[in-house]
């Protein structure tokens, strides 16, 4: 989950923490050292020449200390973080990348999936005989008091003047149905037909609704003081940038937990609009709304592990970078291990066949340069972001 913060801390601490490649080196180094001693002792017992044993011992240590050790973890981080910096985001090193690459679920607000312009109001059908403008103002007051996809629509209804909005009390989201609240001593309900039926409001038949809901349109009802006031005809559309960002998260197998108070938003609708696997979508239950608010409230300070501008576009790129860094670092570490094993075998063969003196310094240098080039090319060919 993400939250705003006024100040970021612990950057140096986080950036200096060991990543996977450094952890592997700490394990491999003592193993290679012990193996080189063992090979040297065996060579001495077989040949009786101390010089050959020492030469073999030193040669194994040379091939087992790859030139690429300093860049295997750092180069992927440098490339991806440079790309993130251009977008105004940052990440504190390889340890952070490995941590966030394990991301299983992401908590998102429904507003992030439906930015302004994604929802179109096609019409308003009124039912009440009283002042419909006042009823819609009450509805706008409720909607704009929540983080709703419909906020921009209702702001347009009141011509962008937020000063007209009224104080709202006791907003309750009823799972899958909509919102209920008190505005000026009147009970205001905004939701689907199930919400209206649940509160004893008379609503039109399904046949009446069907006149308005063709071509993928949805209906939202408004009731005021126990009386059906209006019916809003809406349609939802997938924003291109949101579609692209969700595609990245879907590829990474991330489960989306959506904080949503719009009853027209269902897992099936999100799957149809964005192509996101329905099994990886969850709508946050109303009983977790308070916990969600606590997790996402603005803080005075936060660890500078990963920082972005709050957009879904930047978040998806940040998570994607973490995965790319981990994959690149793993590929580099794997190539290093292969190089170390092959180098160990090469030196051992030269040593046990009595040809260790033929293993000149330039051969070891060429061997090291080959694996350095191979690892650098593999990292460079992978995506940055």
CSV table of C-alpha atoms in Angstrom, one decimal, residues 2-304:
chain,number,residue,atom,x,y,z
A,2,UNK,CA,1.1,3.6,-0.6
A,3,UNK,CA,0.8,6.7,1.5
A,4,UNK,CA,1.8,10.3,1.3
A,5,UNK,CA,4.7,11.5,3.4
A,6,UNK,CA,6.2,14.9,4.1
A,7,UNK,CA,9.8,13.6,4.6
A,8,UNK,CA,11.7,10.5,3.7
A,9,UNK,CA,14.3,8.9,6.0
A,10,UNK,CA,16.9,6.0,6.1
A,11,UNK,CA,18.0,6.2,2.5
A,12,UNK,CA,21.6,5.5,3.1
A,13,UNK,CA,20.8,2.6,5.5
A,14,UNK,CA,18.5,1.0,3.0
A,15,UNK,CA,20.8,1.6,0.0
A,16,UNK,CA,23.8,0.0,1.7
A,17,UNK,CA,22.0,-3.2,2.7
A,18,UNK,CA,23.3,-6.3,1.1
A,19,UNK,CA,21.4,-7.6,-1.9
A,20,UNK,CA,21.2,-11.2,-3.1
A,21,UNK,CA,24.5,-11.1,-5.2
A,22,UNK,CA,26.4,-9.9,-2.1
A,23,UNK,CA,24.9,-12.6,0.0
A,24,UNK,CA,25.9,-15.3,-2.5
A,25,UNK,CA,29.4,-13.9,-2.6
A,26,UNK,CA,29.7,-14.3,1.2
A,27,UNK,CA,28.8,-18.0,0.9
A,28,UNK,CA,30.8,-18.8,-2.2
A,29,UNK,CA,34.1,-17.1,-1.1
A,30,UNK,CA,34.9,-19.3,1.9
A,31,UNK,CA,33.8,-22.4,0.0
A,32,UNK,CA,36.2,-21.6,-2.9
A,33,UNK,CA,39.0,-20.8,-0.4
A,34,UNK,CA,38.7,-24.1,1.3
A,35,UNK,CA,38.5,-26.0,-2.1
A,36,UNK,CA,41.6,-24.2,-3.4
A,37,UNK,CA,43.5,-25.3,-0.2
A,38,UNK,CA,42.3,-28.9,-0.7
A,39,UNK,CA,43.3,-28.9,-4.4
A,40,UNK,CA,46.7,-27.4,-3.5
A,41,UNK,CA,47.3,-30.1,-0.9
A,42,UNK,CA,46.2,-32.9,-3.3
A,43,UNK,CA,48.5,-31.5,-6.0
A,44,UNK,CA,51.4,-31.4,-3.6
A,45,UNK,CA,50.8,-35.1,-2.6
A,46,UNK,CA,50.6,-36.1,-6.3
A,47,UNK,CA,53.5,-34.1,-7.7
A,48,UNK,CA,55.6,-33.4,-4.7
A,49,UNK,CA,56.2,-29.8,-6.0
A,50,UNK,CA,55.3,-27.0,-3.5
A,51,UNK,CA,55.6,-24.4,-6.2
A,52,UNK,CA,52.8,-26.1,-8.3
A,53,UNK,CA,50.6,-26.5,-5.3
A,54,UNK,CA,51.0,-22.8,-4.5
A,55,UNK,CA,50.5,-21.8,-8.1
A,56,UNK,CA,47.3,-23.9,-8.4
A,57,UNK,CA,46.0,-22.4,-5.1
A,58,UNK,CA,46.6,-18.9,-6.3
A,59,UNK,CA,45.1,-19.6,-9.8
A,60,UNK,CA,41.9,-20.9,-8.4
A,61,UNK,CA,41.5,-17.9,-6.2
A,62,UNK,CA,42.0,-15.7,-9.3
A,63,UNK,CA,39.3,-17.3,-11.4
A,64,UNK,CA,37.0,-17.5,-8.4
A,65,UNK,CA,37.1,-13.8,-7.9
A,66,UNK,CA,35.3,-12.5,-11.0
A,67,UNK,CA,35.7,-9.0,-12.2
A,68,UNK,CA,32.0,-8.8,-12.6
A,69,UNK,CA,31.4,-9.2,-8.8
A,70,UNK,CA,31.3,-5.4,-8.4
A,71,UNK,CA,28.7,-4.8,-11.2
A,72,UNK,CA,26.5,-8.0,-11.1
A,73,UNK,CA,24.2,-6.4,-8.6
A,74,UNK,CA,25.0,-2.7,-9.1
A,75,UNK,CA,24.5,-2.4,-12.9
A,76,UNK,CA,20.9,-3.6,-13.0
A,77,UNK,CA,20.0,-1.2,-10.2
A,78,UNK,CA,21.8,1.7,-11.8
A,79,UNK,CA,20.1,1.2,-15.2
A,80,UNK,CA,16.6,0.8,-13.8
A,81,UNK,CA,16.9,3.5,-11.1
A,82,UNK,CA,18.1,5.9,-13.8
A,83,UNK,CA,15.0,5.2,-15.8
A,84,UNK,CA,12.8,5.6,-12.7
A,85,UNK,CA,14.5,9.0,-11.8
A,86,UNK,CA,13.5,10.3,-15.2
A,87,UNK,CA,9.8,9.6,-14.2
A,88,UNK,CA,10.3,11.3,-10.9
A,89,UNK,CA,10.5,8.1,-8.9
A,90,UNK,CA,13.3,6.5,-6.9
A,91,UNK,CA,14.3,3.2,-5.2
A,92,UNK,CA,17.0,2.6,-2.6
A,93,UNK,CA,19.1,-0.1,-4.1
A,94,UNK,CA,19.1,-3.8,-4.7
A,95,UNK,CA,17.8,-4.9,-1.3
A,96,UNK,CA,14.7,-2.7,-1.8
A,97,UNK,CA,14.2,-4.1,-5.4
A,98,UNK,CA,14.3,-7.7,-4.1
A,99,UNK,CA,11.8,-6.8,-1.3
A,100,UNK,CA,9.3,-5.2,-3.6
A,101,UNK,CA,9.8,-7.8,-6.3
A,102,UNK,CA,8.0,-10.2,-3.9
A,103,UNK,CA,4.9,-8.0,-3.9
A,104,UNK,CA,1.8,-10.2,-3.8
A,105,UNK,CA,-1.0,-7.7,-3.5
A,106,UNK,CA,-1.5,-4.0,-4.1
A,107,UNK,CA,-4.1,-1.8,-2.4
A,108,UNK,CA,-5.6,0.7,-4.9
A,109,UNK,CA,-8.3,3.3,-4.7
A,110,UNK,CA,-11.0,3.0,-7.4
A,111,UNK,CA,-10.2,6.6,-8.5
A,112,UNK,CA,-6.8,5.4,-9.7
A,113,UNK,CA,-8.5,3.0,-12.1
A,114,UNK,CA,-11.1,5.6,-13.4
A,115,UNK,CA,-9.4,9.0,-13.7
A,116,UNK,CA,-11.5,12.0,-14.9
A,117,UNK,CA,-13.1,11.3,-18.3
A,118,UNK,CA,-13.3,7.6,-17.8
A,119,UNK,CA,-17.0,7.7,-16.7
A,120,UNK,CA,-19.6,9.4,-18.8
A,121,UNK,CA,-23.0,10.6,-17.6
A,122,UNK,CA,-25.5,10.0,-20.4
A,123,UNK,CA,-28.6,11.3,-18.7
A,124,UNK,CA,-30.6,11.9,-15.5
A,125,UNK,CA,-34.2,10.6,-15.2
A,126,UNK,CA,-36.1,12.3,-12.4
A,127,UNK,CA,-39.0,10.9,-10.4
A,128,UNK,CA,-39.7,13.2,-7.5
A,129,UNK,CA,-42.1,16.1,-7.8
A,130,UNK,CA,-40.1,18.3,-5.4
A,131,UNK,CA,-36.9,20.2,-6.0
A,132,UNK,CA,-34.7,17.9,-8.0
A,133,UNK,CA,-31.8,20.4,-8.0
A,134,UNK,CA,-31.6,20.2,-4.2
A,135,UNK,CA,-31.7,16.4,-4.2
A,136,UNK,CA,-28.9,16.3,-6.7
A,137,UNK,CA,-26.9,18.8,-4.5
A,138,UNK,CA,-27.4,16.4,-1.6
A,139,UNK,CA,-26.1,13.5,-3.7
A,140,UNK,CA,-23.1,15.6,-4.8
A,141,UNK,CA,-22.3,16.5,-1.2
A,142,UNK,CA,-22.2,12.8,-0.3
A,143,UNK,CA,-20.2,11.7,-3.3
A,144,UNK,CA,-17.7,14.4,-3.0
A,145,UNK,CA,-17.2,13.5,0.7
A,146,UNK,CA,-15.9,10.1,-0.4
A,147,UNK,CA,-13.1,9.0,-2.7
A,148,UNK,CA,-15.5,8.0,-5.5
A,149,UNK,CA,-15.2,7.6,-9.2
A,150,UNK,CA,-18.3,9.7,-9.6
A,151,UNK,CA,-16.8,12.8,-7.9
A,152,UNK,CA,-15.9,14.6,-11.1
A,153,UNK,CA,-19.3,14.0,-12.6
A,154,UNK,CA,-21.2,15.4,-9.6
A,155,UNK,CA,-18.8,18.4,-9.4
A,156,UNK,CA,-19.7,19.1,-13.0
A,157,UNK,CA,-23.4,18.9,-12.0
A,158,UNK,CA,-22.9,21.7,-9.5
A,159,UNK,CA,-20.8,23.5,-12.1
A,160,UNK,CA,-17.5,23.0,-10.2
A,161,UNK,CA,-18.5,25.2,-7.2
A,162,UNK,CA,-17.6,23.1,-4.1
A,163,UNK,CA,-18.9,25.9,-1.9
A,164,UNK,CA,-22.4,24.8,-2.7
A,165,UNK,CA,-21.8,21.4,-1.1
A,166,UNK,CA,-23.4,20.7,2.2
A,167,UNK,CA,-22.0,19.1,5.4
A,168,UNK,CA,-22.5,15.3,5.4
A,169,UNK,CA,-22.8,13.0,8.4
A,170,UNK,CA,-22.4,9.2,9.0
A,171,UNK,CA,-21.5,8.0,5.5
A,172,UNK,CA,-21.8,4.2,5.3
A,173,UNK,CA,-20.8,2.0,2.4
A,174,UNK,CA,-23.0,-1.0,2.1
A,175,UNK,CA,-21.1,-3.8,0.3
A,176,UNK,CA,-22.0,-4.1,-3.4
A,177,UNK,CA,-24.9,-1.7,-3.0
A,178,UNK,CA,-23.8,1.8,-2.5
A,179,UNK,CA,-23.8,4.7,0.0
A,180,UNK,CA,-26.1,6.0,2.7
A,181,UNK,CA,-25.6,9.2,4.6
A,182,UNK,CA,-27.3,12.1,6.4
A,183,UNK,CA,-27.4,15.5,4.8
A,184,UNK,CA,-29.2,18.3,6.5
A,185,UNK,CA,-31.3,15.9,8.6
A,186,UNK,CA,-32.3,13.9,5.5
A,187,UNK,CA,-31.4,10.4,4.7
A,188,UNK,CA,-29.7,10.2,1.3
A,189,UNK,CA,-29.2,6.9,-0.6
A,190,UNK,CA,-27.0,6.5,-3.7
A,191,UNK,CA,-26.6,3.1,-5.2
A,192,UNK,CA,-28.1,0.2,-7.2
A,193,UNK,CA,-31.6,-1.3,-7.1
A,194,UNK,CA,-30.5,-3.7,-4.3
A,195,UNK,CA,-29.7,-0.7,-2.0
A,196,UNK,CA,-33.1,0.8,-2.7
A,197,UNK,CA,-35.0,-2.4,-2.1
A,198,UNK,CA,-33.0,-3.0,1.1
A,199,UNK,CA,-34.2,0.4,2.4
A,200,UNK,CA,-37.8,0.0,1.3
A,201,UNK,CA,-37.6,2.4,-1.6
A,202,UNK,CA,-40.0,1.8,-4.5
A,203,UNK,CA,-38.1,1.6,-7.8
A,204,UNK,CA,-39.0,1.0,-11.5
A,205,UNK,CA,-39.2,-2.5,-13.0
A,206,UNK,CA,-36.3,-4.2,-14.8
A,207,UNK,CA,-38.1,-3.6,-18.1
A,208,UNK,CA,-38.1,0.1,-17.4
A,209,UNK,CA,-34.4,0.0,-16.6
A,210,UNK,CA,-33.6,-1.9,-19.8
A,211,UNK,CA,-34.7,1.1,-21.9
A,212,UNK,CA,-31.7,2.9,-20.6
A,213,UNK,CA,-29.0,0.3,-20.0
A,214,UNK,CA,-28.2,-0.8,-23.5
A,215,UNK,CA,-24.7,-0.7,-25.0
A,216,UNK,CA,-22.9,-1.4,-21.6
A,217,UNK,CA,-24.6,1.4,-19.7
A,218,UNK,CA,-25.2,1.2,-15.9
A,219,UNK,CA,-27.7,2.8,-13.6
A,220,UNK,CA,-27.3,4.6,-10.3
A,221,UNK,CA,-30.3,5.5,-8.2
A,222,UNK,CA,-30.7,8.5,-5.8
A,223,UNK,CA,-33.2,8.5,-3.0
A,224,UNK,CA,-33.9,11.4,-0.7
A,225,UNK,CA,-35.9,11.2,2.6
A,226,UNK,CA,-37.3,7.7,1.7
A,227,UNK,CA,-38.4,8.7,-1.8
A,228,UNK,CA,-36.8,7.8,-5.2
A,229,UNK,CA,-35.5,11.0,-6.6
A,230,UNK,CA,-33.4,10.3,-9.7
A,231,UNK,CA,-31.8,7.7,-11.9
A,232,UNK,CA,-28.4,8.4,-13.4
A,233,UNK,CA,-27.4,6.6,-16.6
A,234,UNK,CA,-23.6,6.0,-16.8
A,235,UNK,CA,-21.0,4.2,-18.8
A,236,UNK,CA,-17.5,3.2,-17.8
A,237,UNK,CA,-14.4,3.2,-20.1
A,238,UNK,CA,-10.8,2.0,-19.8
A,239,UNK,CA,-8.2,4.7,-19.8
A,240,UNK,CA,-5.2,3.8,-22.0
A,241,UNK,CA,-2.6,4.5,-19.3
A,242,UNK,CA,-4.5,2.6,-16.7
A,243,UNK,CA,-4.9,-0.3,-19.1
A,244,UNK,CA,-1.1,-0.3,-19.7
A,245,UNK,CA,-0.3,-0.1,-16.0
A,246,UNK,CA,-2.7,-2.9,-15.0
A,247,UNK,CA,-1.2,-5.0,-17.9
A,248,UNK,CA,2.2,-4.8,-16.2
A,249,UNK,CA,0.8,-5.8,-12.8
A,250,UNK,CA,-1.1,-8.7,-14.4
A,251,UNK,CA,2.1,-10.0,-16.0
A,252,UNK,CA,3.7,-9.9,-12.5
A,253,UNK,CA,0.9,-11.8,-11.0
A,254,UNK,CA,-0.1,-9.1,-8.6
A,255,UNK,CA,-3.5,-9.3,-6.9
A,256,UNK,CA,-5.4,-6.0,-6.8
A,257,UNK,CA,-7.4,-5.1,-3.7
A,258,UNK,CA,-9.7,-2.2,-4.8
A,259,UNK,CA,-11.1,0.3,-2.2
A,260,UNK,CA,-14.4,1.1,-3.9
A,261,UNK,CA,-17.8,2.6,-3.0
A,262,UNK,CA,-19.3,2.5,-6.5
A,263,UNK,CA,-21.8,-0.4,-6.6
A,264,UNK,CA,-21.5,-0.6,-10.4
A,265,UNK,CA,-17.9,-1.7,-10.1
A,266,UNK,CA,-17.6,-5.5,-9.9
A,267,UNK,CA,-14.8,-7.9,-10.5
A,268,UNK,CA,-16.4,-9.0,-13.7
A,269,UNK,CA,-16.7,-5.4,-15.0
A,270,UNK,CA,-13.0,-4.7,-14.1
A,271,UNK,CA,-12.0,-7.9,-15.9
A,272,UNK,CA,-14.0,-7.0,-19.0
A,273,UNK,CA,-12.7,-3.4,-19.1
A,274,UNK,CA,-9.0,-4.0,-18.4
A,275,UNK,CA,-8.5,-7.6,-19.2
A,276,UNK,CA,-7.3,-8.2,-15.6
A,277,UNK,CA,-7.7,-11.8,-14.4
A,278,UNK,CA,-10.8,-11.9,-12.3
A,279,UNK,CA,-9.2,-14.4,-9.9
A,280,UNK,CA,-6.6,-11.6,-9.1
A,281,UNK,CA,-9.2,-9.0,-8.2
A,282,UNK,CA,-10.7,-8.2,-4.9
A,283,UNK,CA,-13.1,-5.4,-3.8
A,284,UNK,CA,-12.3,-4.2,-0.3
A,285,UNK,CA,-15.1,-5.0,2.1
A,286,UNK,CA,-16.7,-2.1,4.0
A,287,UNK,CA,-15.5,-3.6,7.4
A,288,UNK,CA,-11.9,-2.9,6.3
A,289,UNK,CA,-12.5,0.7,5.3
A,290,UNK,CA,-11.2,2.1,8.6
A,291,UNK,CA,-8.1,0.0,8.4
A,292,UNK,CA,-7.5,1.1,4.8
A,293,UNK,CA,-7.8,4.7,5.9
A,294,UNK,CA,-5.2,4.2,8.6
A,295,UNK,CA,-2.8,2.5,6.2
A,296,UNK,CA,-3.1,5.3,3.6
A,297,UNK,CA,-3.2,8.4,5.7
A,298,UNK,CA,-0.5,11.0,5.3
A,299,UNK,CA,2.6,10.6,7.5
A,300,UNK,CA,5.1,13.1,8.8
A,301,UNK,CA,7.9,10.7,7.6
A,302,UNK,CA,8.4,7.4,5.9
A,303,UNK,CA,11.4,5.1,5.0
A,304,UNK,CA,12.9,6.2,1.6
